[in-house]
PDB file of C-alpha atoms in Angstrom:
ATOM      1  CA  MET A 160     -15.183  56.459  56.019  1.00 46.00           C
ATOM      2  CA  SER A 161     -15.811  53.761  53.305  1.00 41.00           C
ATOM      3  CA  THR A 162     -16.112  50.378  54.557  1.00 43.00           C
ATOM      4  CA  HIS A 163     -14.365  49.432  51.181  1.00 41.00           C
ATOM      5  CA  ALA A 164     -10.623  48.807  50.008  1.00 41.00           C
ATOM      6  CA  ARG A 165      -9.220  51.082  47.661  1.00 42.00           C
ATOM      7  CA  TRP A 166      -6.661  49.777  45.311  1.00 40.00           C
ATOM      8  CA  GLU A 167      -4.657  51.263  42.541  1.00 44.00           C
ATOM      9  CA  LEU A 168      -4.050  49.598  38.693  1.00 39.00           C
ATOM     10  CA  PRO A 169      -0.787  49.777  37.634  1.00 43.00           C
ATOM     11  CA  PHE A 170      -1.392  51.807  34.552  1.00 39.00           C
ATOM     12  CA  VAL A 171       0.972  54.749  33.342  1.00 42.00           C
ATOM     13  CA  GLY A 172      -0.585  57.755  33.136  1.00 45.00           C
ATOM     14  CA  GLN A 173      -3.196  59.007  35.576  1.00 46.00           C
ATOM     15  CA  PRO A 174      -4.150  56.215  38.223  1.00 47.00           C
ATOM     16  CA  THR A 175      -7.782  54.955  38.394  1.00 45.00           C
ATOM     17  CA  VAL A 176      -9.064  54.191  41.348  1.00 45.00           C
ATOM     18  CA  CYS A 177     -12.016  51.434  42.250  1.00 45.00           C
ATOM     19  CA  THR A 178     -13.242  49.695  44.913  1.00 48.00           C
ATOM     20  CA  ALA A 179     -12.224  45.853  45.757  1.00 47.00           C
ATOM     21  CA  GLY A 180     -15.700  44.895  44.781  1.00 48.00           C
ATOM     22  CA  GLU A 181     -15.144  46.395  41.043  1.00 47.00           C
ATOM     23  CA  ARG A 182     -11.773  44.469  41.004  1.00 47.00           C
ATOM     24  CA  GLY A 183     -13.333  41.532  41.312  1.00 47.00           C
ATOM     25  CA  SER A 184     -15.666  42.161  38.180  1.00 46.00           C
ATOM     26  CA  ALA A 185     -12.546  43.374  36.493  1.00 44.00           C
ATOM     27  CA  VAL A 186     -10.525  39.882  37.119  1.00 45.00           C
ATOM     28  CA  ALA A 187     -13.493  37.959  36.408  1.00 45.00           C
ATOM     29  CA  GLU A 188     -14.388  39.695  32.791  1.00 48.00           C
ATOM     30  CA  GLY A 189      -9.924  39.130  32.069  1.00 47.00           C
ATOM     31  CA  THR A 190      -9.727  43.068  31.566  1.00 48.00           C
ATOM     32  CA  THR A 191      -7.181  43.706  33.848  1.00 50.00           C
ATOM     33  CA  GLY A 192      -3.976  44.910  31.920  1.00 51.00           C
ATOM     34  CA  PRO A 193      -2.037  44.705  29.332  1.00 50.00           C
ATOM     35  CA  ARG A 194      -1.131  41.376  29.750  1.00 51.00           C
ATOM     36  CA  ALA A 195      -4.729  40.064  29.625  1.00 48.00           C
ATOM     37  CA  ARG A 196      -5.821  42.547  27.045  1.00 51.00           C
ATOM     38  CA  GLY A 197      -3.278  40.519  24.453  1.00 49.00           C
ATOM     39  CA  ALA A 198      -4.089  37.056  25.934  1.00 53.00           C
ATOM     40  CA  LYS A 199      -7.110  37.975  23.978  1.00 56.00           C
ATOM     41  CA  ARG A 200      -5.407  38.755  20.925  1.00 68.00           C
ATOM     42  CA  LYS A 201      -6.181  36.441  17.581  1.00 70.00           C
ATOM     43  CA  ARG A 202      -3.661  35.823  14.716  1.00 70.00           C
ATOM     44  CA  PRO A 203      -4.913  37.835  12.161  1.00 73.00           C
ATOM     45  CA  ALA A 204      -6.459  35.338   9.261  1.00 68.00           C
ATOM     46  CA  TRP A 205      -3.603  35.835   6.859  1.00 67.00           C
ATOM     47  CA  VAL A 206      -1.293  34.308   9.180  1.00 63.00           C
ATOM     48  CA  GLU A 207      -3.238  31.344  10.186  1.00 68.00           C
ATOM     49  CA  TRP A 208      -3.693  30.238   7.396  1.00 66.00           C
ATOM     50  CA  PRO A 209      -0.858  29.782   5.635  1.00 67.00           C
ATOM     51  CA  LEU A 210       0.216  28.616   8.630  1.00 63.00           C
ATOM     52  CA  LEU A 211      -2.770  25.554   8.858  1.00 65.00           C
ATOM     53  CA  VAL A 212      -1.962  24.835   5.613  1.00 61.00           C
ATOM     54  CA  GLY A 213       1.862  24.045   5.871  1.00 61.00           C
ATOM     55  CA  VAL A 214       1.541  21.664   8.581  1.00 62.00           C
ATOM     56  CA  ALA A 215      -1.369  20.105   6.476  1.00 57.00           C
ATOM     57  CA  LEU A 216       1.203  19.916   3.346  1.00 56.00           C
ATOM     58  CA  VAL A 217       3.847  18.911   6.260  1.00 57.00           C
ATOM     59  CA  LEU A 218       1.696  15.894   7.620  1.00 56.00           C
ATOM     60  CA  ALA A 219       0.472  14.941   4.491  1.00 51.00           C
ATOM     61  CA  LEU A 220       4.217  14.389   3.306  1.00 52.00           C
ATOM     62  CA  GLY A 221       4.797  12.270   6.197  1.00 51.00           C
ATOM     63  CA  ILE A 222       1.892  10.444   5.526  1.00 53.00           C
ATOM     64  CA  LYS A 223       2.919   9.864   1.778  1.00 48.00           C
ATOM     65  CA  THR A 224       6.924   8.733   2.796  1.00 49.00           C
ATOM     66  CA  PHE A 225       6.167   6.494   5.467  1.00 50.00           C
ATOM     67  CA  PHE A 226       2.417   5.343   5.693  1.00 66.00           C
ATOM     68  CA  VAL A 227      -0.093   5.290   2.808  1.00 81.00           C
ATOM     69  CA  GLN A 228       0.100   6.691  -0.748  1.00 84.00           C
ATOM     70  CA  ALA A 229      -2.362   6.591  -3.420  1.00 85.00           C
ATOM     71  CA  PHE A 230      -1.626   5.386  -6.842  1.00 88.00           C
ATOM     72  CA  SER A 231      -3.461   5.597 -10.105  1.00 87.00           C
ATOM     73  CA  ILE A 232      -4.152   2.008 -12.286  1.00 91.00           C
ATOM     74  CA  PRO A 233      -2.506   2.960 -15.673  1.00 87.00           C
ATOM     75  CA  SER A 234      -4.178  -0.476 -17.668  1.00 90.00           C
ATOM     76  CA  GLY A 235      -6.970  -3.274 -17.885  1.00 93.00           C
ATOM     77  CA  SER A 236      -4.060  -6.026 -16.705  1.00 95.00           C
ATOM     78  CA  MET A 237      -5.728  -6.081 -13.183  1.00 96.00           C
ATOM     79  CA  GLN A 238      -9.809  -6.560 -14.570  1.00 96.00           C
ATOM     80  CA  ASN A 239     -11.935  -7.261 -12.945  1.00 94.00           C
ATOM     81  CA  THR A 240      -9.876  -6.660  -9.753  1.00 96.00           C
ATOM     82  CA  LEU A 241      -9.254  -3.213 -10.506  1.00 97.00           C
ATOM     83  CA  GLN A 242     -10.354  -1.300 -13.590  1.00 95.00           C
ATOM     84  CA  GLU A 243      -8.059   1.496 -15.148  1.00 93.00           C
ATOM     85  CA  GLY A 244      -8.366   5.061 -13.472  1.00 90.00           C
ATOM     86  CA  ASP A 245      -9.359   3.748 -10.015  1.00 93.00           C
ATOM     87  CA  ARG A 246      -7.746   5.209  -7.472  1.00 92.00           C
ATOM     88  CA  VAL A 247      -5.877   2.519  -4.570  1.00 93.00           C
ATOM     89  CA  LEU A 248      -4.241   3.077  -1.456  1.00 91.00           C
ATOM     90  CA  VAL A 249      -0.674   1.099  -0.831  1.00 92.00           C
ATOM     91  CA  ASP A 250       0.286   0.212   2.599  1.00 90.00           C
ATOM     92  CA  LYS A 251       4.188   1.546   2.757  1.00 84.00           C
ATOM     93  CA  LEU A 252       4.205   1.010   6.755  1.00 83.00           C
ATOM     94  CA  THR A 253       5.093  -2.485   7.216  1.00 79.00           C
ATOM     95  CA  PRO A 254       7.454  -3.433   4.688  1.00 71.00           C
ATOM     96  CA  TRP A 255       9.111  -0.647   7.138  1.00 66.00           C
ATOM     97  CA  PHE A 256       9.585  -3.132   9.799  1.00 77.00           C
ATOM     98  CA  GLY A 257      10.896  -5.721   7.595  1.00 79.00           C
ATOM     99  CA  ALA A 258       7.694  -7.398   6.022  1.00 85.00           C
ATOM    100  CA  GLU A 259       7.672  -9.115   2.427  1.00 91.00           C
ATOM    101  CA  PRO A 260       4.724  -9.809   0.367  1.00 95.00           C
ATOM    102  CA  GLU A 261       3.001 -12.747   0.377  1.00 96.00           C
ATOM    103  CA  ARG A 262       1.025 -14.725  -2.033  1.00 97.00           C
ATOM    104  CA  GLY A 263      -1.934 -13.438  -2.820  1.00 97.00           C
ATOM    105  CA  GLU A 264      -1.631  -9.995  -1.923  1.00 97.00           C
ATOM    106  CA  VAL A 265      -1.799  -6.731  -4.818  1.00 97.00           C
ATOM    107  CA  VAL A 266       1.260  -4.841  -4.664  1.00 96.00           C
ATOM    108  CA  VAL A 267       2.917  -1.945  -6.453  1.00 95.00           C
ATOM    109  CA  PHE A 268       6.658  -2.335  -7.749  1.00 95.00           C
ATOM    110  CA  HIS A 269       8.998  -0.091  -9.291  1.00 93.00           C
ATOM    111  CA  ASP A 270      10.010  -1.311 -12.761  1.00 93.00           C
ATOM    112  CA  PRO A 271      12.112  -4.466 -12.409  1.00 92.00           C
ATOM    113  CA  GLY A 272      13.511  -3.879 -16.138  1.00 87.00           C
ATOM    114  CA  ASP A 273      12.363  -1.950 -18.678  1.00 83.00           C
ATOM    115  CA  TRP A 274       8.711  -3.835 -18.297  1.00 90.00           C
ATOM    116  CA  LEU A 275       7.491  -0.446 -19.119  1.00 83.00           C
ATOM    117  CA  LYS A 276       9.828   0.473 -22.063  1.00 77.00           C
ATOM    118  CA  ASP A 277       7.186  -0.202 -25.153  1.00 67.00           C
ATOM    119  CA  GLN A 278       3.840   1.444 -22.800  1.00 62.00           C
ATOM    120  CA  PRO A 279       2.918   4.521 -24.447  1.00 57.00           C
ATOM    121  CA  VAL A 280       3.721   7.887 -23.162  1.00 57.00           C
ATOM    122  CA  LYS A 281       0.292   9.665 -21.975  1.00 62.00           C
ATOM    123  CA  HIS A 282       1.025  13.814 -23.090  1.00 59.00           C
ATOM    124  CA  GLN A 283      -0.636  16.329 -20.640  1.00 59.00           C
ATOM    125  CA  ASN A 284      -1.140  19.463 -21.613  1.00 66.00           C
ATOM    126  CA  ALA A 285       0.683  21.837 -19.035  1.00 70.00           C
ATOM    127  CA  VAL A 286      -2.121  22.324 -16.320  1.00 68.00           C
ATOM    128  CA  GLU A 287      -2.767  18.472 -16.597  1.00 62.00           C
ATOM    129  CA  ARG A 288       1.504  18.380 -15.643  1.00 63.00           C
ATOM    130  CA  GLN A 289       1.210  21.205 -12.953  1.00 66.00           C
ATOM    131  CA  THR A 290      -1.951  19.481 -10.946  1.00 66.00           C
ATOM    132  CA  GLN A 291      -0.147  15.845 -11.171  1.00 58.00           C
ATOM    133  CA  ARG A 292       2.915  17.946  -9.626  1.00 62.00           C
ATOM    134  CA  VAL A 293       1.212  18.741  -6.406  1.00 63.00           C
ATOM    135  CA  LEU A 294      -1.326  15.784  -6.067  1.00 61.00           C
ATOM    136  CA  SER A 295       1.654  13.765  -6.064  1.00 59.00           C
ATOM    137  CA  PHE A 296       3.747  15.841  -3.977  1.00 56.00           C
ATOM    138  CA  ILE A 297       1.035  15.088  -1.032  1.00 52.00           C
ATOM    139  CA  GLY A 298       0.375  11.680  -2.228  1.00 52.00           C
ATOM    140  CA  LEU A 299      -2.687  11.627  -3.384  1.00 52.00           C
ATOM    141  CA  MET A 300      -1.330  10.465  -6.956  1.00 56.00           C
ATOM    142  CA  PRO A 301       1.795   8.736  -8.489  1.00 56.00           C
ATOM    143  CA  SER A 302       4.415  10.883 -10.382  1.00 55.00           C
ATOM    144  CA  ALA A 303       4.639  10.855 -13.591  1.00 53.00           C
ATOM    145  CA  ASP A 304       7.828  10.094 -13.456  1.00 54.00           C
ATOM    146  CA  GLU A 305       7.468   6.559 -11.579  1.00 61.00           C
ATOM    147  CA  LYS A 306       8.144   4.107 -13.550  1.00 74.00           C
ATOM    148  CA  ASP A 307       5.726   1.676 -11.050  1.00 89.00           C
ATOM    149  CA  LEU A 308       3.179  -1.532 -11.819  1.00 94.00           C
ATOM    150  CA  ILE A 309       0.466  -3.278 -10.127  1.00 96.00           C
ATOM    151  CA  LYS A 310       0.298  -7.168  -9.883  1.00 97.00           C
ATOM    152  CA  ARG A 311      -0.791  -9.785  -7.732  1.00 98.00           C
ATOM    153  CA  VAL A 312       2.168 -12.329  -6.404  1.00 98.00           C
ATOM    154  CA  ILE A 313       1.414 -15.539  -7.097  1.00 98.00           C
ATOM    155  CA  ALA A 314       4.955 -17.256  -5.644  1.00 97.00           C
ATOM    156  CA  VAL A 315       7.834 -15.792  -3.409  1.00 97.00           C
ATOM    157  CA  GLY A 316      11.868 -16.694  -2.934  1.00 97.00           C
ATOM    158  CA  GLY A 317      11.509 -20.794  -3.127  1.00 96.00           C
ATOM    159  CA  ASP A 318       8.125 -21.609  -5.139  1.00 97.00           C
ATOM    160  CA  THR A 319       7.909 -23.607  -7.911  1.00 97.00           C
ATOM    161  CA  VAL A 320       5.553 -22.335 -10.178  1.00 97.00           C
ATOM    162  CA  GLU A 321       3.554 -24.250 -12.952  1.00 97.00           C
ATOM    163  CA  CYS A 322       2.495 -22.470 -15.699  1.00 96.00           C
ATOM    164  CA  ASN A 323       1.204 -24.536 -18.901  1.00 96.00           C
ATOM    165  CA  ALA A 324      -1.245 -24.452 -21.674  1.00 93.00           C
ATOM    166  CA  GLY A 325      -4.564 -25.636 -20.950  1.00 91.00           C
ATOM    167  CA  GLY A 326      -4.416 -25.959 -17.201  1.00 94.00           C
ATOM    168  CA  PRO A 327      -4.219 -24.150 -14.084  1.00 96.00           C
ATOM    169  CA  VAL A 328      -1.243 -22.469 -11.990  1.00 97.00           C
ATOM    170  CA  LYS A 329       0.504 -24.650  -9.883  1.00 97.00           C
ATOM    171  CA  VAL A 330       2.155 -22.999  -6.688  1.00 97.00           C
ATOM    172  CA  ASN A 331       4.394 -26.647  -4.969  1.00 97.00           C
ATOM    173  CA  GLY A 332       2.341 -28.372  -6.684  1.00 95.00           C
ATOM    174  CA  VAL A 333      -1.408 -27.357  -5.742  1.00 95.00           C
ATOM    175  CA  ALA A 334      -3.466 -25.703  -7.843  1.00 96.00           C
ATOM    176  CA  LEU A 335      -4.960 -22.348  -7.332  1.00 96.00           C
ATOM    177  CA  ASP A 336      -8.367 -21.842  -7.609  1.00 96.00           C
ATOM    178  CA  GLU A 337      -8.948 -18.140  -8.809  1.00 96.00           C
ATOM    179  CA  PRO A 338     -12.214 -16.418  -9.408  1.00 95.00           C
ATOM    180  CA  TYR A 339     -10.712 -13.098  -9.746  1.00 96.00           C
ATOM    181  CA  ILE A 340      -9.071 -14.224 -13.261  1.00 96.00           C
ATOM    182  CA  PHE A 341     -11.072 -11.569 -16.018  1.00 96.00           C
ATOM    183  CA  PRO A 342     -13.977 -14.295 -17.324  1.00 95.00           C
ATOM    184  CA  GLY A 343     -13.033 -15.741 -20.127  1.00 93.00           C
ATOM    185  CA  ALA A 344      -9.415 -15.683 -19.706  1.00 94.00           C
ATOM    186  CA  THR A 345      -6.943 -18.346 -19.157  1.00 94.00           C
ATOM    187  CA  PRO A 346      -4.824 -19.062 -16.025  1.00 94.00           C
ATOM    188  CA  CYS A 347      -2.003 -19.988 -18.342  1.00 91.00           C
ATOM    189  CA  GLY A 348      -2.607 -20.495 -22.453  1.00 87.00           C
ATOM    190  CA  ASP A 349      -1.627 -17.147 -23.597  1.00 87.00           C
ATOM    191  CA  ASP A 350       1.529 -17.709 -22.091  1.00 90.00           C
ATOM    192  CA  PRO A 351       2.657 -20.723 -20.853  1.00 94.00           C
ATOM    193  CA  VAL A 352       6.265 -20.947 -19.312  1.00 95.00           C
ATOM    194  CA  GLY A 353       6.487 -24.765 -17.905  1.00 95.00           C
ATOM    195  CA  THR A 354       7.988 -24.804 -14.705  1.00 97.00           C
ATOM    196  CA  VAL A 355       9.814 -22.071 -13.208  1.00 97.00           C
ATOM    197  CA  LYS A 356      11.585 -21.619  -9.642  1.00 97.00           C
ATOM    198  CA  VAL A 357      11.746 -18.428  -7.758  1.00 98.00           C
ATOM    199  CA  PRO A 358      14.770 -17.090  -6.821  1.00 97.00           C
ATOM    200  CA  GLN A 359      14.760 -15.614  -3.032  1.00 97.00           C
ATOM    201  CA  GLY A 360      14.593 -12.358  -2.760  1.00 96.00           C
ATOM    202  CA  MET A 361      12.278 -12.759  -5.635  1.00 98.00           C
ATOM    203  CA  LEU A 362       8.416 -12.703  -6.833  1.00 98.00           C
ATOM    204  CA  TRP A 363       6.344 -13.891  -9.270  1.00 98.00           C
ATOM    205  CA  VAL A 364       3.576 -11.787 -10.488  1.00 98.00           C
ATOM    206  CA  MET A 365       0.879 -12.058 -12.373  1.00 97.00           C
ATOM    207  CA  GLY A 366      -1.806  -9.397 -13.674  1.00 96.00           C
ATOM    208  CA  ASP A 367      -5.608 -10.725 -12.918  1.00 97.00           C
ATOM    209  CA  HIS A 368      -6.426 -10.277 -16.652  1.00 97.00           C
ATOM    210  CA  ARG A 369      -4.458 -12.937 -17.669  1.00 95.00           C
ATOM    211  CA  ASN A 370      -4.858 -12.290 -21.792  1.00 94.00           C
ATOM    212  CA  GLY A 371      -3.797  -8.845 -21.200  1.00 93.00           C
ATOM    213  CA  SER A 372      -1.142  -8.394 -18.846  1.00 94.00           C
ATOM    214  CA  GLN A 373       2.469  -8.680 -19.483  1.00 93.00           C
ATOM    215  CA  ASP A 374       3.584  -9.746 -16.345  1.00 95.00           C
ATOM    216  CA  SER A 375       5.888 -12.528 -15.332  1.00 96.00           C
ATOM    217  CA  ARG A 376       4.940 -15.528 -17.937  1.00 96.00           C
ATOM    218  CA  TYR A 377       5.700 -12.228 -20.769  1.00 94.00           C
ATOM    219  CA  HIS A 378       8.931 -11.411 -19.655  1.00 95.00           C
ATOM    220  CA  GLN A 379      10.110 -14.548 -18.738  1.00 95.00           C
ATOM    221  CA  ARG A 380       9.467 -16.205 -22.364  1.00 93.00           C
ATOM    222  CA  GLN A 381      10.934 -13.054 -23.459  1.00 92.00           C
ATOM    223  CA  ARG A 382      14.610 -13.923 -21.605  1.00 91.00           C
ATOM    224  CA  ALA A 383      14.752 -16.392 -18.852  1.00 90.00           C
ATOM    225  CA  GLY A 384      15.460 -14.651 -15.575  1.00 92.00           C
ATOM    226  CA  ASP A 385      13.541 -11.022 -15.995  1.00 94.00           C
ATOM    227  CA  GLY A 386      10.386 -12.783 -15.130  1.00 95.00           C
ATOM    228  CA  PHE A 387      10.999 -11.921 -11.314  1.00 97.00           C
ATOM    229  CA  VAL A 388      10.513  -9.095  -9.537  1.00 97.00           C
ATOM    230  CA  PRO A 389      12.628  -8.209  -6.762  1.00 97.00           C
ATOM    231  CA  VAL A 390      11.061  -7.972  -3.262  1.00 96.00           C
ATOM    232  CA  LYS A 391      13.073  -4.516  -2.468  1.00 94.00           C
ATOM    233  CA  ASN A 392      11.679  -3.074  -5.664  1.00 94.00           C
ATOM    234  CA  VAL A 393       8.361  -3.270  -3.722  1.00 94.00           C
ATOM    235  CA  VAL A 394       6.166  -0.233  -2.956  1.00 92.00           C
ATOM    236  CA  GLY A 395       3.484  -1.336  -0.780  1.00 93.00           C
ATOM    237  CA  ARG A 396       0.756  -3.528  -0.673  1.00 95.00           C
ATOM    238  CA  ALA A 397      -2.503  -2.478  -2.388  1.00 95.00           C
ATOM    239  CA  PHE A 398      -4.911  -2.323   0.269  1.00 94.00           C
ATOM    240  CA  VAL A 399      -8.196  -0.662  -0.772  1.00 94.00           C
ATOM    241  CA  VAL A 400      -9.822   0.762  -3.383  1.00 95.00           C
ATOM    242  CA  ALA A 401     -10.567   4.142  -2.732  1.00 91.00           C
ATOM    243  CA  TRP A 402     -11.369   5.903  -5.668  1.00 89.00           C
ATOM    244  CA  PRO A 403     -13.941   6.346  -7.432  1.00 92.00           C
ATOM    245  CA  MET A 404     -16.518   6.017  -4.724  1.00 91.00           C
ATOM    246  CA  ASN A 405     -19.175   3.887  -6.325  1.00 94.00           C
ATOM    247  CA  ARG A 406     -16.399   1.370  -6.745  1.00 93.00           C
ATOM    248  CA  TRP A 407     -14.595   1.431  -3.073  1.00 93.00           C
ATOM    249  CA  ALA A 408     -13.670  -2.261  -2.197  1.00 95.00           C
ATOM    250  CA  THR A 409     -11.232  -4.573  -0.020  1.00 95.00           C
ATOM    251  CA  LEU A 410      -8.601  -5.784  -1.532  1.00 96.00           C
ATOM    252  CA  PRO A 411      -8.116  -9.048   0.426  1.00 95.00           C
ATOM    253  CA  VAL A 412      -5.635 -12.484   0.129  1.00 96.00           C
ATOM    254  CA  PRO A 413      -8.118 -14.721  -1.808  1.00 96.00           C
ATOM    255  CA  ASP A 414      -8.792 -18.404   0.154  1.00 94.00           C
ATOM    256  CA  THR A 415      -6.623 -20.533  -2.460  1.00 94.00           C
ATOM    257  CA  PHE A 416      -3.716 -18.323  -1.666  1.00 93.00           C
ATOM    258  CA  LYS A 417      -3.954 -18.903   2.356  1.00 84.00           C
ATOM    259  CA  GLY A 418      -1.629 -21.574   2.751  1.00 59.00           C
ATOM    260  CA  PRO A 419      -0.355 -23.244  -0.719  1.00 44.00           C
ATOM    261  CA  GLY A 420       2.268 -24.588   1.804  1.00 49.00           C
ATOM    262  CA  ALA A 421      -0.354 -25.982   3.774  1.00 42.00           C
ATOM    263  CA  LEU A 422      -2.390 -27.378   1.313  1.00 44.00           C
ATOM    264  CA  ALA A 423       0.836 -29.127  -0.134  1.00 43.00           C
ATOM    265  CA  ALA A 424       0.822 -30.616   3.182  1.00 39.00           C
ATOM    266  CA  VAL A 425      -2.557 -31.732   2.878  1.00 36.00           C
ATOM    267  CA  ALA A 426      -2.032 -33.050  -0.468  1.00 41.00           C
ATOM    268  CA  THR A 427       0.856 -35.340   0.622  1.00 40.00           C
ATOM    269  CA  ALA A 428      -0.303 -36.120   4.278  1.00 36.00           C
ATOM    270  CA  PRO A 429      -2.009 -39.664   2.715  1.00 42.00           C
ATOM    271  CA  LEU A 430       1.742 -40.762   1.310  1.00 41.00           C
ATOM    272  CA  ALA A 431       3.973 -39.132   4.357  1.00 39.00           C
ATOM    273  CA  PHE A 432       1.533 -41.873   6.355  1.00 37.00           C
ATOM    274  CA  TRP A 433       2.103 -44.595   4.210  1.00 43.00           C
ATOM    275  CA  VAL A 434       6.183 -43.640   4.178  1.00 39.00           C
ATOM    276  CA  ARG A 435       6.077 -43.811   7.990  1.00 43.00           C
ATOM    277  CA  ARG A 436       4.059 -46.950   8.404  1.00 48.00           C
ATOM    278  CA  ARG A 437       6.765 -48.711   6.051  1.00 52.00           C
ATOM    279  CA  ARG A 438       9.522 -47.537   7.792  1.00 48.00           C
ATOM    280  CA  SER A 439       7.817 -48.397  11.358  1.00 47.00           C
ATOM    281  CA  ALA A 440       7.372 -52.026   9.445  1.00 54.00           C
ATOM    282  CA  GLU A 441      10.748 -52.530   8.378  1.00 56.00           C
ATOM    283  CA  ALA A 442      12.133 -51.518  11.940  1.00 47.00           C
ATOM    284  CA  ARG A 443      10.427 -53.155  13.606  1.00 53.00           C
ATOM    285  CA  GLY A 444      11.702 -56.564  11.396  1.00 54.00           C
ATOM    286  CA  ARG A 445      14.410 -55.684  11.954  1.00 53.00           C
ATOM    287  CA  ALA A 446      14.466 -56.042  15.745  1.00 48.00           C
ATOM    288  CA  ASP A 447      12.597 -59.393  15.651  1.00 55.00           C
ATOM    289  CA  SER A 448      15.425 -60.748  13.165  1.00 55.00           C
ATOM    290  CA  SER A 449      18.806 -59.424  15.689  1.00 50.00           C
ATOM    291  CA  THR A 450      16.596 -61.162  18.040  1.00 52.00           C
TER     292      THR A 450
END
């Protein structure tokens, strides 16, 4: 009599008889039945690839819609910070949480009112148009139908801007130090607008190549009020130059913008101190006279 237990695999047809030792070997190899064999099957490549591409497109569309989108620079109005043809990545996430543009940021925004009407239309052949459609769909290029601009925020709602020929740009009475301006360009010389109060919910924007940028100054001179950009028109902040690779760079807020309000407070501190001392002396004088 055999010392090994015998069992039968539940296969359809002629049963296979094996020993318990053989069964353990079969389990280890994962070949103990139809289910085990089925678990080893893989989807054909012609099924997997479309699924992978579909998932990638959905992810890309989601990223483009809610997180980051690429934009190309159409002109030299932001030289030398940005060159024509550069690709920048724009943060579209923070505006969803209520964040608003701040002074010094480079932002992409929708045309606030025919700022682009005099710009030449770029003609594309069928291949270029189709390529741009595909790349814009996944966020690697802007859509040909989008009318967007890119400038630097100089002032926000409630600020007072001074822009006079021969002088620096001033925000709330404090002169800006602007080393990013294109070499040889003047801060305000070609489009002086004097003193302007920025309404709440609006922005005052300027290109870094001041002599080659039709920005808030130019449009304000064309018609009063046309130089402001509504905050709601802002797509997002450009935070990095992503292409070409040899121009990769971040786009931080320049030091001169890290608190025009604070700079103004420092500038007016001596006057405020003198006023407080005068008021204190007058109060002491009235107290002495009353006694």
